[in-house]
Amino acid sequence: MADVANDHRICFIGDSMTQGTSDPTCLGWPGRVSAAAWATGYAVTAHNLGIRGDTSQGVAARWQAESALRLQAECHKYLVFSFGANDMTPQGDGLRVAVAQSVEFFTRIVSAAQARHPTVVLGPFPVGEAAQDARILDLCPLYAERAQALGVPYLPVARFLTDSALWRVDVVASDGCHPGAAGYQLVADRVLAWPAWWFSNPTIS
Amino acid sequence: MADVANDHRICFIGDSMTQGTSDPTCLGWPGRVSAAAWATGYAVTAHNLGIRGDTSQGVAARWQAESALRLQAECHKYLVFSFGANDMTPQGDGLRVAVAQSVEFFTRIVSAAQARHPTVVLGPFPVGEAAQDARILDLCPLYAERAQALGVPYLPVARFLTDSALWRVDVVASDGCHPGAAGYQLVADRVLAWPAWWFSNPTIS
């Protein structure tokens, strides 16, 4: 029977970088950190709700319904978000989601999330296109500031990844935008080393 | 850039057995068959939309919205379903979903699905409880009959798994209801050996 004390259900909500696109192991970083949690003694149920191309606006429209269906049972419940990269994609004369709107969606999503369940955020990922990556790097501190104001742990990843030779080489060897297994492992390792991550220390049983 | 010819996106929609509950590798059988597709040359984007405890009624209520959001891009699109085990859970004087209703939801879901995208179905899984498993085994031929009438490939799994010593031992060693890695691998192997499975033969490139 289910052991409620060790029943941890996580929704990972974001874009292709959360989905794990182009990872031939089909784990992405969410699968990797979830398997690591099992190895540390946590019985984790991981829901990967990453959707390729999704923006902050897209996440805002769906995260509540999709996560609520998956976090109904009596259990420990967690929300992990990462989005924003696709907001910075050119569209018409501007961007898919303008910077001010993107920050507004971020604030709306993260404040509602943390009111519901323990929540953490990974910043937007780089996408391997110089101009867009520059806009993503500019967006990061705005997201970080809002996260801090809300008291929600925020892990920046964009600068770390654009500076990483491993990441860059892996993206080029993959589809030019997303990494393969090695790049996703790099992100997973960063999450696992993050003091805010819930499952880094062994369970006390 | 994305290669539309080799861009295969699959939604796996079902209950805990699709979600991969209690699999410490966090792959379940959907992750395993998707990684196998990569190894055969298919660039697969796998969406695991399994929800623990979900019934045919629950799947009917959500599959269209959840899969439509994930299958918007120009790409090859696929739907894989497996549900019904939780319909056979006792509730009040009856079941969570009565047999006739369950078959009706099955028909409604599968006929709408195949009108949209290539669709296959795995039958409901056993849950490690004798009386419920007997009801699940009785439900299987009714689902199979409907699938055949609709021309949708249907892979029965319940009898195969209740007859499997590997499965039964793995369930007992796990949480008493779901298997661990070995049991999910057993299911993945069965899917990969299924002539209806889309990704068993190497891509021609």
Short mmCIF file of N, CA, C and O in Angstrom, two decimals, chain B residues 42-121:
data_model
loop_
_atom_site.label_atom_id
_atom_site.label_comp_id
_atom_site.label_asym_id
_atom_site.label_seq_id
_atom_site.Cartn_x
_atom_site.Cartn_y
_atom_site.Cartn_z
N TYR B 42 14.90 7.11 -34.57
CA TYR B 42 13.77 8.03 -34.53
C TYR B 42 14.00 9.13 -33.50
O TYR B 42 14.29 8.83 -32.33
N ALA B 43 13.85 10.38 -33.91
CA ALA B 43 13.91 11.50 -32.97
C ALA B 43 12.51 11.66 -32.37
O ALA B 43 11.60 12.21 -33.01
N VAL B 44 12.36 11.14 -31.19
CA VAL B 44 11.06 11.05 -30.54
C VAL B 44 10.94 12.09 -29.42
O VAL B 44 11.90 12.31 -28.68
N THR B 45 9.81 12.72 -29.34
CA THR B 45 9.46 13.55 -28.19
C THR B 45 8.33 12.84 -27.48
O THR B 45 7.22 12.71 -28.03
N ALA B 46 8.62 12.33 -26.28
CA ALA B 46 7.64 11.50 -25.57
C ALA B 46 7.01 12.30 -24.44
O ALA B 46 7.71 12.82 -23.57
N HIS B 47 5.70 12.38 -24.46
CA HIS B 47 4.96 13.04 -23.38
C HIS B 47 4.27 11.97 -22.55
O HIS B 47 3.35 11.32 -23.04
N ASN B 48 4.69 11.83 -21.30
CA ASN B 48 4.03 10.87 -20.42
C ASN B 48 2.90 11.57 -19.69
O ASN B 48 3.12 12.40 -18.81
N LEU B 49 1.68 11.24 -20.09
CA LEU B 49 0.50 11.86 -19.50
C LEU B 49 -0.27 10.85 -18.65
O LEU B 49 -1.50 10.86 -18.58
N GLY B 50 0.49 9.97 -17.99
CA GLY B 50 -0.12 9.06 -17.03
C GLY B 50 -0.42 9.77 -15.72
O GLY B 50 0.39 10.56 -15.25
N ILE B 51 -1.57 9.48 -15.16
CA ILE B 51 -1.94 10.03 -13.85
C ILE B 51 -2.40 8.89 -12.95
O ILE B 51 -3.30 8.12 -13.32
N ARG B 52 -1.78 8.80 -11.79
CA ARG B 52 -2.12 7.74 -10.85
C ARG B 52 -3.60 7.79 -10.48
O ARG B 52 -4.14 8.87 -10.19
N GLY B 53 -4.23 6.64 -10.53
CA GLY B 53 -5.62 6.55 -10.12
C GLY B 53 -6.62 6.95 -11.20
O GLY B 53 -7.84 6.88 -10.96
N ASP B 54 -6.14 7.35 -12.37
CA ASP B 54 -7.08 7.84 -13.37
C ASP B 54 -7.90 6.69 -13.95
O ASP B 54 -7.42 5.57 -14.13
N THR B 55 -9.16 6.99 -14.25
CA THR B 55 -10.10 6.04 -14.84
C THR B 55 -10.34 6.39 -16.31
O THR B 55 -9.88 7.43 -16.80
N SER B 56 -11.11 5.56 -16.98
CA SER B 56 -11.52 5.87 -18.36
C SER B 56 -12.24 7.21 -18.40
O SER B 56 -12.07 7.99 -19.34
N GLN B 57 -13.03 7.48 -17.38
CA GLN B 57 -13.77 8.74 -17.32
C GLN B 57 -12.82 9.93 -17.19
O GLN B 57 -12.99 10.96 -17.84
N GLY B 58 -11.80 9.76 -16.33
CA GLY B 58 -10.81 10.82 -16.17
C GLY B 58 -10.03 11.07 -17.45
O GLY B 58 -9.79 12.22 -17.84
N VAL B 59 -9.64 10.00 -18.11
CA VAL B 59 -8.92 10.13 -19.38
C VAL B 59 -9.80 10.82 -20.42
O VAL B 59 -9.35 11.72 -21.14
N ALA B 60 -11.07 10.41 -20.47
CA ALA B 60 -11.99 11.02 -21.44
C ALA B 60 -12.07 12.53 -21.25
O ALA B 60 -12.18 13.29 -22.22
N ALA B 61 -12.00 12.96 -20.00
CA ALA B 61 -12.17 14.39 -19.70
C ALA B 61 -10.95 15.23 -20.06
O ALA B 61 -11.07 16.45 -20.21
N ARG B 62 -9.77 14.62 -20.19
CA ARG B 62 -8.57 15.43 -20.32
C ARG B 62 -7.72 15.16 -21.57
O ARG B 62 -6.89 15.98 -21.93
N TRP B 63 -7.88 14.00 -22.19
CA TRP B 63 -6.88 13.62 -23.20
C TRP B 63 -6.84 14.58 -24.37
O TRP B 63 -5.75 14.85 -24.90
N GLN B 64 -7.97 15.12 -24.76
CA GLN B 64 -7.97 15.96 -25.96
C GLN B 64 -7.24 17.26 -25.70
O GLN B 64 -6.38 17.67 -26.50
N ALA B 65 -7.53 17.92 -24.59
CA ALA B 65 -6.87 19.20 -24.29
C ALA B 65 -5.38 19.00 -24.08
O ALA B 65 -4.55 19.74 -24.62
N GLU B 66 -5.02 17.97 -23.29
CA GLU B 66 -3.60 17.78 -22.97
C GLU B 66 -2.79 17.38 -24.20
O GLU B 66 -1.66 17.84 -24.39
N SER B 67 -3.33 16.51 -25.04
CA SER B 67 -2.56 16.08 -26.20
C SER B 67 -2.53 17.16 -27.27
O SER B 67 -1.51 17.35 -27.94
N ALA B 68 -3.61 17.91 -27.43
CA ALA B 68 -3.64 18.95 -28.47
C ALA B 68 -2.55 20.00 -28.21
O ALA B 68 -1.88 20.46 -29.14
N LEU B 69 -2.35 20.37 -26.94
CA LEU B 69 -1.30 21.34 -26.62
C LEU B 69 0.09 20.83 -26.99
O LEU B 69 1.00 21.61 -27.26
N ARG B 70 0.26 19.52 -26.96
CA ARG B 70 1.58 18.92 -27.18
C ARG B 70 1.80 18.48 -28.62
O ARG B 70 2.90 18.08 -28.98
N LEU B 71 0.76 18.51 -29.42
CA LEU B 71 0.87 18.03 -30.81
C LEU B 71 0.44 19.13 -31.78
O LEU B 71 -0.32 18.88 -32.72
N GLN B 72 0.93 20.34 -31.53
CA GLN B 72 0.54 21.46 -32.39
C GLN B 72 1.47 21.63 -33.58
O GLN B 72 1.05 22.05 -34.65
N ALA B 73 2.76 21.36 -33.40
CA ALA B 73 3.74 21.63 -34.45
C ALA B 73 3.54 20.70 -35.65
O ALA B 73 2.87 19.68 -35.56
N GLU B 74 4.15 21.07 -36.76
CA GLU B 74 4.18 20.17 -37.90
C GLU B 74 5.16 19.05 -37.58
O GLU B 74 6.37 19.29 -37.40
N CYS B 75 4.66 17.84 -37.46
CA CYS B 75 5.48 16.69 -37.06
C CYS B 75 4.63 15.44 -37.20
O CYS B 75 3.43 15.52 -37.49
N HIS B 76 5.23 14.29 -37.00
CA HIS B 76 4.47 13.04 -36.94
C HIS B 76 3.88 12.92 -35.52
O HIS B 76 4.60 13.10 -34.54
N LYS B 77 2.61 12.61 -35.43
CA LYS B 77 1.91 12.64 -34.14
C LYS B 77 1.29 11.28 -33.84
O LYS B 77 0.73 10.65 -34.76
N TYR B 78 1.37 10.87 -32.61
CA TYR B 78 0.91 9.54 -32.21
C TYR B 78 0.23 9.60 -30.84
O TYR B 78 0.65 10.37 -29.97
N LEU B 79 -0.76 8.74 -30.67
CA LEU B 79 -1.44 8.62 -29.38
C LEU B 79 -1.39 7.17 -28.91
O LEU B 79 -1.68 6.25 -29.69
N VAL B 80 -1.03 6.99 -27.65
CA VAL B 80 -0.97 5.66 -27.03
C VAL B 80 -1.79 5.73 -25.74
O VAL B 80 -1.54 6.60 -24.90
N PHE B 81 -2.74 4.84 -25.61
CA PHE B 81 -3.60 4.83 -24.43
C PHE B 81 -3.46 3.54 -23.64
O PHE B 81 -3.20 2.47 -24.22
N SER B 82 -3.65 3.63 -22.33
CA SER B 82 -3.82 2.46 -21.48
C SER B 82 -4.53 2.87 -20.21
O SER B 82 -4.03 3.69 -19.44
N PHE B 83 -5.71 2.35 -20.03
CA PHE B 83 -6.51 2.71 -18.84
C PHE B 83 -7.53 1.60 -18.60
O PHE B 83 -7.63 0.66 -19.41
N GLY B 84 -8.28 1.73 -17.54
CA GLY B 84 -9.35 0.77 -17.25
C GLY B 84 -9.19 0.06 -15.92
O GLY B 84 -10.18 -0.32 -15.29
N ALA B 85 -7.94 -0.10 -15.46
CA ALA B 85 -7.71 -0.81 -14.20
C ALA B 85 -8.41 -0.13 -13.02
O ALA B 85 -9.03 -0.80 -12.18
N ASN B 86 -8.34 1.20 -12.98
CA ASN B 86 -8.95 1.92 -11.85
C ASN B 86 -10.48 1.99 -11.96
O ASN B 86 -11.15 2.28 -10.97
N ASP B 87 -11.01 1.76 -13.15
CA ASP B 87 -12.47 1.68 -13.28
C ASP B 87 -12.99 0.55 -12.40
O ASP B 87 -14.10 0.63 -11.86
N MET B 88 -12.18 -0.51 -12.29
CA MET B 88 -12.61 -1.73 -11.59
C MET B 88 -12.35 -1.68 -10.08
O MET B 88 -12.47 -2.70 -9.40
N THR B 89 -12.02 -0.52 -9.54
CA THR B 89 -11.84 -0.35 -8.09
C THR B 89 -13.21 -0.20 -7.44
O THR B 89 -14.04 0.58 -7.92
N PRO B 90 -13.46 -0.93 -6.33
CA PRO B 90 -14.75 -0.80 -5.65
C PRO B 90 -14.99 0.63 -5.17
O PRO B 90 -14.05 1.31 -4.73
N GLN B 91 -16.22 1.07 -5.28
CA GLN B 91 -16.61 2.38 -4.75
C GLN B 91 -18.08 2.29 -4.37
O GLN B 91 -18.92 2.00 -5.23
N GLY B 92 -18.38 2.57 -3.11
CA GLY B 92 -19.77 2.42 -2.65
C GLY B 92 -20.22 0.99 -2.87
O GLY B 92 -19.49 0.05 -2.56
N ASP B 93 -21.41 0.82 -3.47
CA ASP B 93 -21.92 -0.53 -3.74
C ASP B 93 -21.44 -1.08 -5.07
O ASP B 93 -21.75 -2.21 -5.41
N GLY B 94 -20.70 -0.27 -5.83
CA GLY B 94 -20.31 -0.72 -7.17
C GLY B 94 -18.84 -0.51 -7.43
O GLY B 94 -17.98 -0.81 -6.59
N LEU B 95 -18.56 -0.01 -8.60
CA LEU B 95 -17.20 0.23 -9.04
C LEU B 95 -17.02 1.72 -9.35
O LEU B 95 -18.01 2.44 -9.53
N ARG B 96 -15.78 2.15 -9.44
CA ARG B 96 -15.55 3.58 -9.77
C ARG B 96 -16.19 3.92 -11.12
O ARG B 96 -16.78 4.99 -11.27
N VAL B 97 -16.04 3.01 -12.07
CA VAL B 97 -16.76 3.16 -13.34
C VAL B 97 -17.33 1.78 -13.68
O VAL B 97 -16.57 0.81 -13.77
N ALA B 98 -18.63 1.70 -13.86
CA ALA B 98 -19.26 0.41 -14.17
C ALA B 98 -18.77 -0.10 -15.52
O ALA B 98 -18.36 0.68 -16.38
N VAL B 99 -18.85 -1.41 -15.70
CA VAL B 99 -18.28 -2.04 -16.89
C VAL B 99 -18.86 -1.44 -18.18
O VAL B 99 -18.10 -1.07 -19.10
N ALA B 100 -20.16 -1.31 -18.25
CA ALA B 100 -20.77 -0.81 -19.50
C ALA B 100 -20.31 0.63 -19.79
O ALA B 100 -20.03 0.99 -20.93
N GLN B 101 -20.22 1.42 -18.73
CA GLN B 101 -19.75 2.81 -18.88
C GLN B 101 -18.30 2.85 -19.32
O GLN B 101 -17.89 3.67 -20.12
N SER B 102 -17.51 1.96 -18.72
CA SER B 102 -16.09 1.89 -19.02
C SER B 102 -15.88 1.59 -20.51
O SER B 102 -15.07 2.23 -21.18
N VAL B 103 -16.65 0.64 -21.00
CA VAL B 103 -16.55 0.27 -22.42
C VAL B 103 -17.02 1.44 -23.29
O VAL B 103 -16.46 1.70 -24.36
N GLU B 104 -18.03 2.14 -22.81
CA GLU B 104 -18.53 3.31 -23.55
C GLU B 104 -17.46 4.41 -23.61
O GLU B 104 -17.23 5.00 -24.66
N PHE B 105 -16.80 4.69 -22.46
CA PHE B 105 -15.70 5.68 -22.46
C PHE B 105 -14.57 5.23 -23.38
O PHE B 105 -14.00 6.03 -24.12
N PHE B 106 -14.25 3.94 -23.30
CA PHE B 106 -13.20 3.41 -24.17
C PHE B 106 -13.52 3.71 -25.63
O PHE B 106 -12.69 4.22 -26.39
N THR B 107 -14.73 3.39 -26.03
CA THR B 107 -15.14 3.56 -27.43
C THR B 107 -15.09 5.03 -27.83
O THR B 107 -14.60 5.38 -28.90
N ARG B 108 -15.57 5.87 -26.94
CA ARG B 108 -15.60 7.31 -27.23
C ARG B 108 -14.18 7.86 -27.39
O ARG B 108 -13.88 8.60 -28.33
N ILE B 109 -13.29 7.48 -26.47
CA ILE B 109 -11.91 7.98 -26.51
C ILE B 109 -11.19 7.47 -27.75
O ILE B 109 -10.60 8.25 -28.50
N VAL B 110 -11.25 6.17 -27.96
CA VAL B 110 -10.43 5.57 -29.02
C VAL B 110 -10.94 5.97 -30.40
O VAL B 110 -10.15 6.22 -31.32
N SER B 111 -12.25 6.08 -30.57
CA SER B 111 -12.74 6.47 -31.89
C SER B 111 -12.38 7.92 -32.19
O SER B 111 -11.98 8.24 -33.32
N ALA B 112 -12.47 8.80 -31.20
CA ALA B 112 -12.08 10.21 -31.43
C ALA B 112 -10.57 10.32 -31.65
O ALA B 112 -10.11 11.14 -32.45
N ALA B 113 -9.82 9.52 -30.95
CA ALA B 113 -8.36 9.57 -31.06
C ALA B 113 -7.90 9.16 -32.45
O ALA B 113 -7.10 9.84 -33.10
N GLN B 114 -8.42 8.03 -32.94
CA GLN B 114 -7.94 7.53 -34.23
C GLN B 114 -8.39 8.42 -35.38
O GLN B 114 -7.78 8.42 -36.45
N ALA B 115 -9.45 9.19 -35.17
CA ALA B 115 -9.87 10.15 -36.19
C ALA B 115 -8.87 11.30 -36.29
O ALA B 115 -8.85 12.03 -37.27
N ARG B 116 -8.06 11.45 -35.24
CA ARG B 116 -7.13 12.56 -35.17
C ARG B 116 -5.71 12.16 -35.56
O ARG B 116 -5.11 12.79 -36.41
N HIS B 117 -5.20 11.10 -34.92
CA HIS B 117 -3.80 10.70 -35.12
C HIS B 117 -3.70 9.18 -35.05
O HIS B 117 -4.57 8.53 -34.49
N PRO B 118 -2.59 8.63 -35.59
CA PRO B 118 -2.34 7.20 -35.40
C PRO B 118 -2.41 6.85 -33.91
O PRO B 118 -1.83 7.55 -33.08
N THR B 119 -3.15 5.80 -33.61
CA THR B 119 -3.48 5.48 -32.22
C THR B 119 -3.31 3.99 -31.98
O THR B 119 -3.68 3.18 -32.83
N VAL B 120 -2.73 3.65 -30.84
CA VAL B 120 -2.74 2.27 -30.37
C VAL B 120 -3.13 2.24 -28.90
O VAL B 120 -3.07 3.27 -28.21
N VAL B 121 -3.54 1.07 -28.45
CA VAL B 121 -4.01 0.90 -27.08
C VAL B 121 -3.34 -0.30 -26.44
O VAL B 121 -3.25 -1.36 -27.07
#
